Coordinates of C-alpha atoms and ligand atoms in Angstrom, one line a residue:
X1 CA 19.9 3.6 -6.9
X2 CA 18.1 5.4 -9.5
X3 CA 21.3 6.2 -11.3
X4 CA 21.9 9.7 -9.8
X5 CA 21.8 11.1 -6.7
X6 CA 18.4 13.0 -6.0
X7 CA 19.7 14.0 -2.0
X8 CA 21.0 17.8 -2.9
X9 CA 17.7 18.4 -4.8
X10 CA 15.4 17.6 -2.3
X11 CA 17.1 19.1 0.0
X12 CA 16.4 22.2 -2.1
X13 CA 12.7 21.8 -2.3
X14 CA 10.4 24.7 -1.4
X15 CA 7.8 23.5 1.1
X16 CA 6.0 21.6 1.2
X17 CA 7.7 19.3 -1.1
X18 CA 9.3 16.1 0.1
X19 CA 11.1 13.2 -1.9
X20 CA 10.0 9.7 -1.2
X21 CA 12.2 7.4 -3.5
X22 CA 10.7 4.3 -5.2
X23 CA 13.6 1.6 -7.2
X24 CA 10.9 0.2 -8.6
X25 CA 6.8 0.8 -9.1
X26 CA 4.2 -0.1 -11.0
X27 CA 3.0 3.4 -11.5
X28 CA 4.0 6.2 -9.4
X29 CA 0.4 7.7 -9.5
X30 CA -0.8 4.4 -8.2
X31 CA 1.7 4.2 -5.2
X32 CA 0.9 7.8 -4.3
X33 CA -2.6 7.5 -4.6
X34 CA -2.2 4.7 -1.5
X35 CA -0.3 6.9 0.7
X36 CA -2.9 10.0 0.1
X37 CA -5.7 7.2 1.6
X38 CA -3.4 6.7 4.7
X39 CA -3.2 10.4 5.2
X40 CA 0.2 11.1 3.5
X41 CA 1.0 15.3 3.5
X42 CA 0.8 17.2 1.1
X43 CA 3.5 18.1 -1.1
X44 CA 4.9 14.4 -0.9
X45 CA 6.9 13.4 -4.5
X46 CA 6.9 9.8 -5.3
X47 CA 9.8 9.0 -7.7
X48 CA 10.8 5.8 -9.3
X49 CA 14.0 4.6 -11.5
X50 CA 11.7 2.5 -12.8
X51 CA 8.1 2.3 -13.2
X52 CA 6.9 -0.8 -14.8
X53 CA 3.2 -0.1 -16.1
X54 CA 3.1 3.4 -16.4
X55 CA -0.4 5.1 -17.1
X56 CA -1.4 8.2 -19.4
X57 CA -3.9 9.5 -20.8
X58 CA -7.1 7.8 -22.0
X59 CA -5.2 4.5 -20.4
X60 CA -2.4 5.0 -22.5
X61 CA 0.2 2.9 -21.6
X62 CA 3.3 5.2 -20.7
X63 CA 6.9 4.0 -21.6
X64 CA 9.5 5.7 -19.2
X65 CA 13.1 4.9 -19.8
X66 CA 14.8 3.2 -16.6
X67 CA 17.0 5.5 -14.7
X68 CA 16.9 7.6 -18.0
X69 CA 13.9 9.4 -17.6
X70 CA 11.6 11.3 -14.8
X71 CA 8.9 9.8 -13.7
X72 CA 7.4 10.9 -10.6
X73 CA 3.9 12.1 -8.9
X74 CA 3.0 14.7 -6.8
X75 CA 0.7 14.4 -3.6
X76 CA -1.7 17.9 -3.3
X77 CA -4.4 18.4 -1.0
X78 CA -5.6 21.8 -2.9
X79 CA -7.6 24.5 -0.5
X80 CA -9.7 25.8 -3.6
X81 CA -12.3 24.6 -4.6
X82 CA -12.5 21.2 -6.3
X83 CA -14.3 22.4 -9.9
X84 CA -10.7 24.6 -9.8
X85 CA -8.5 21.3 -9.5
X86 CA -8.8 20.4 -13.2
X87 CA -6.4 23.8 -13.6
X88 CA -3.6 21.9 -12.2
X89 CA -2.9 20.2 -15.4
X90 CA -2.1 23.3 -16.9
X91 CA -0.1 24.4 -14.0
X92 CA 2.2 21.6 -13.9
X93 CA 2.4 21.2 -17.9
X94 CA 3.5 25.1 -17.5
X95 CA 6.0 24.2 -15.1
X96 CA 7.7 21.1 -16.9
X97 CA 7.6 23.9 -19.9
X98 CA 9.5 26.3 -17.7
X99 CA 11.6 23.8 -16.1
X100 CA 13.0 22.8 -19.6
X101 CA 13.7 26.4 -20.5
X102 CA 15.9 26.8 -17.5
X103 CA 18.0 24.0 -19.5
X104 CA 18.3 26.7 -22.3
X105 CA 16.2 24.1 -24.3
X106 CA 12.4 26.1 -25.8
X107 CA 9.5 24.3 -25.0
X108 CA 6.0 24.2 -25.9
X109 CA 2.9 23.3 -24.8
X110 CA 0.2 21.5 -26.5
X111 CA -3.1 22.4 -24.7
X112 CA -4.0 21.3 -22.1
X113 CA -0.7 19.8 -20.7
X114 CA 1.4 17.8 -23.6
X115 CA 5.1 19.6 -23.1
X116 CA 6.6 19.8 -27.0
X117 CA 10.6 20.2 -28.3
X118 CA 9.8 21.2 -31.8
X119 CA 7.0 19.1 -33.0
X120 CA 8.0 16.3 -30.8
X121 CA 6.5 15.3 -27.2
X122 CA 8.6 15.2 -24.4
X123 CA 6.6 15.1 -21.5
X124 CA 3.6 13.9 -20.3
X125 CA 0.8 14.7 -17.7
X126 CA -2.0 12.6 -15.9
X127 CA -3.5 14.7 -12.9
X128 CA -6.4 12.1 -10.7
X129 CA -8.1 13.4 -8.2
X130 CA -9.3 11.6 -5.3
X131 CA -11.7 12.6 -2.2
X132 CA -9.1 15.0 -0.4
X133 CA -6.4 15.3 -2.6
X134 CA -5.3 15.2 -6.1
X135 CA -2.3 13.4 -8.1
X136 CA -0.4 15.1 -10.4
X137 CA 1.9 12.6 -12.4
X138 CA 5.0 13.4 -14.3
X139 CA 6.4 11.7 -17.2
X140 CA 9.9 13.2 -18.7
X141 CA 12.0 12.2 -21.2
X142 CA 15.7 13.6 -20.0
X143 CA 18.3 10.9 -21.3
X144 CA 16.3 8.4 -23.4
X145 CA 18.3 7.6 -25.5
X146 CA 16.0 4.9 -27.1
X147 CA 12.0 4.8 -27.9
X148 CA 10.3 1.6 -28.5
X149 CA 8.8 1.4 -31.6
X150 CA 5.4 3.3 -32.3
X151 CA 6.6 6.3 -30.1
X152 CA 10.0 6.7 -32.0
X153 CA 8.4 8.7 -34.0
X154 CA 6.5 11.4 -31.9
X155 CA 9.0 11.2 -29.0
X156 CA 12.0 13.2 -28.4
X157 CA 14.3 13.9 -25.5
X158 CA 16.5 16.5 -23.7
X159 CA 19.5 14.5 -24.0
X160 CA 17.9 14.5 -27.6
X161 CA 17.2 17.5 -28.3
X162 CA 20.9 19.2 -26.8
X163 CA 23.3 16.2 -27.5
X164 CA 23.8 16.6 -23.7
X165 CA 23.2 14.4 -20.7
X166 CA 21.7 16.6 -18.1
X167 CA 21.2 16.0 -14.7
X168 CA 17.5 14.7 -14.1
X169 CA 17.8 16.0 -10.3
X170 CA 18.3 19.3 -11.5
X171 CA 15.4 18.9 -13.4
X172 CA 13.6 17.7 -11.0
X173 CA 14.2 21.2 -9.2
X174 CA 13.5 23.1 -11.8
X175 CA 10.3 21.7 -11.8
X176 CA 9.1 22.0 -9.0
X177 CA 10.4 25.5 -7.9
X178 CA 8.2 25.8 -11.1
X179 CA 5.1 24.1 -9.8
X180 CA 4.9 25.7 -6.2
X181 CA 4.6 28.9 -8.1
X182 CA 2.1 27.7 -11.0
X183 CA 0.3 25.5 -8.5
X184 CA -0.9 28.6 -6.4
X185 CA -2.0 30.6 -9.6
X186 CA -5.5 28.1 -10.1
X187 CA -7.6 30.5 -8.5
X188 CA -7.6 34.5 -8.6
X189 CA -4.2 34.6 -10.2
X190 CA -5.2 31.9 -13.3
X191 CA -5.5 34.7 -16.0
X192 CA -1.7 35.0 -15.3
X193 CA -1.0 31.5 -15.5
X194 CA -3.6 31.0 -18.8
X195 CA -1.2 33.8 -20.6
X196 CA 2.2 31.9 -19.8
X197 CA 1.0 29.1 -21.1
X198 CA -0.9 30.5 -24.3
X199 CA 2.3 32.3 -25.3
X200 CA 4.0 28.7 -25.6
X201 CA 0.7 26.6 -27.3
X202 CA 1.8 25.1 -29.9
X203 CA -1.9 24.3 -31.3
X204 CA -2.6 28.4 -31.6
X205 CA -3.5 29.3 -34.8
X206 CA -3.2 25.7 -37.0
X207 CA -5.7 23.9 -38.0
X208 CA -6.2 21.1 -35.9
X209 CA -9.3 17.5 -35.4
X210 CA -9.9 16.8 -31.9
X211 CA -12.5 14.5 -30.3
X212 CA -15.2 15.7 -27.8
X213 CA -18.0 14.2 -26.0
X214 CA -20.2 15.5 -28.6
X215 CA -18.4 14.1 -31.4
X216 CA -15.3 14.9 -34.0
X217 CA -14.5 19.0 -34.7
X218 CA -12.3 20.1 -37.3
X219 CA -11.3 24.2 -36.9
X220 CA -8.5 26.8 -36.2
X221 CA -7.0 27.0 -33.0
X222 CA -8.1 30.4 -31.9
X223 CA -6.5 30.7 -28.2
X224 CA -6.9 29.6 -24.9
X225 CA -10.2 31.1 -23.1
X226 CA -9.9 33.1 -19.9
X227 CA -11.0 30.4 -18.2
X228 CA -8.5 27.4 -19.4
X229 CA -10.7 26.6 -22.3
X230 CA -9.7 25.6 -25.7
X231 CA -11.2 28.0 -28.1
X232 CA -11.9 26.5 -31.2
X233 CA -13.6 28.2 -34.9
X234 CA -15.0 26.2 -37.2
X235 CA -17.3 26.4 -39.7
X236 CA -20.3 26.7 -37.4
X237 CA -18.6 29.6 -35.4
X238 CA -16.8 29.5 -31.8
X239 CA -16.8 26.8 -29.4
X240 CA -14.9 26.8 -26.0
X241 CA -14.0 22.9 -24.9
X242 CA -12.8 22.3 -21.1
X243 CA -11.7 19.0 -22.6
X244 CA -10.4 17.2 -25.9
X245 CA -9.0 13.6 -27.0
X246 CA -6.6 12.9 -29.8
X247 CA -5.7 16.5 -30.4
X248 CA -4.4 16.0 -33.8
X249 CA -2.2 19.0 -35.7
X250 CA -3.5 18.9 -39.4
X251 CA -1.0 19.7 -42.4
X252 CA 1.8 19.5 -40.1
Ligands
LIG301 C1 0.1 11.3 -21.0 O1 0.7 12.1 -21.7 O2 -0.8 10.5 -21.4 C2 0.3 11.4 -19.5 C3 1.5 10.6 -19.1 C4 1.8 10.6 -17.6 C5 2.9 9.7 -17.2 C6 3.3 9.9 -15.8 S1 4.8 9.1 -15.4 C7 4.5 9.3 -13.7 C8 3.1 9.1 -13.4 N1 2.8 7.7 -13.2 C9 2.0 7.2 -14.1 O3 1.6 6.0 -14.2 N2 1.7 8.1 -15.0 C10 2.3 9.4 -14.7

């Protein structure tokens, strides 16, 4: 099942984290989402070989590799307050950064949450919140070997990127030895967290288009703001956005 054997890593956890294997789902943020309603802990990990109609973004349709790939979604019931929640997107898009770097491989982060090799996504993140909990949902490319067409081109993976096979349970770990670190850092500790993951954006500096709810903005990249914020110049001066669609690098 699944390919690989996940018992050792779970094992390994730090609590509260517990593996609940899935063959097959739908979407692993979906099937997590019903346990949280019936009370499920927190720190539960749904993970799937295969998850047939994966969600990102924007309801993006997410294409995860069967039994090559990670996709999983973590159950959190968060004791700060809920306006801090939306920080866990960077804290897990940190930690599938770090987790790669254990692997010896550099990654990047494309604010908020996007995890880049090179100029090349390799992960994704969709974080939902419900009443008393929130989802965070984990999308990684680690063996694909194969992108369908329209992705081939922006996709990459580890196995990739090293011309290695690595084991997606060690991953796994990685990650979320990670995350119970970065997931704790939302609150008082966040300027920490903000600098780890400004010193791998990959959006710092270039000139980039991005969509708000006000409309289209064209400007530099100018950092990440204290408080998560993408800071962004353009010709009308400085503007901080909490949140941006179709982040687009310009003369890349
Ligand atoms: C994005 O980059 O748009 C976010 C992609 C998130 C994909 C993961 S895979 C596990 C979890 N289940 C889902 O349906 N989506 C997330």
């Amino acid at each position: 099942m699944l390919g690989e054997d996940f018992t050792q890593a779970a094992a390994d956890f730090p609590d509260p984290f517990r593996l609940l294997i899935r063959e097959s789902v739908a979407s692993t943020n979906d099937e997590i989402q019903i346990l949280a309603k019936a009370g499920a802990p927190e720190g539960l990990i749904v993970l799937t070989g295969s998850q047939t109609a994966g969600r990102g973004r924007r309801g993006a349709a997410w294409f995860s590799a069967t039994d090559e790939s990670l996709a999983f979604s973590i159950l959190l019931r968060p004791e700060e307050p809920k306006a801090l929640w939306p920080r866990l997107a960077l804290a897990a898009g940190l930690a599938v950064a770090e987790g790669i770097e254990y692997f010896g491989v550099r990654a990047g982060i494309k604010w908020p949450n996007d995890v880049w090799i090179g100029d090349r996504k390799v992960a994704g993140i969709l974080v939902e919140a419900g009443v008393d909990f929130a989802v965070v949902g984990i999308g990684l490319n680690v063996n694909t070997h194969h992108f369908p067409e329209g992705i081939r081109e922006i996709a990459t993976s580890l196995q990739m990127e090293t011309a290695m096979e690595i084991s997606r349970a060690e991953v796994l770990l990685a990650i979320i030895r990670r995350f119970s670190i970065r997931r704790g850092q939302i609150d008082a500790d966040f300027p920490t967290l903000v600098q780890a993951v400004s010193t791998r954006c990959v959006l710092t500096g270039k000139l980039i288009s991005l969509l708000t709810a006000d409309g289209a903005r064209r400007g530099i990249m100018d950092g990440i703001s204290p408080n998560g914020e993408l800071i962004l110049k353009t010709t009308m001066g400085y503007e901080r956005l909490i949140q941006a669609d179709e982040i687009r690098l310009l003369n890349h």
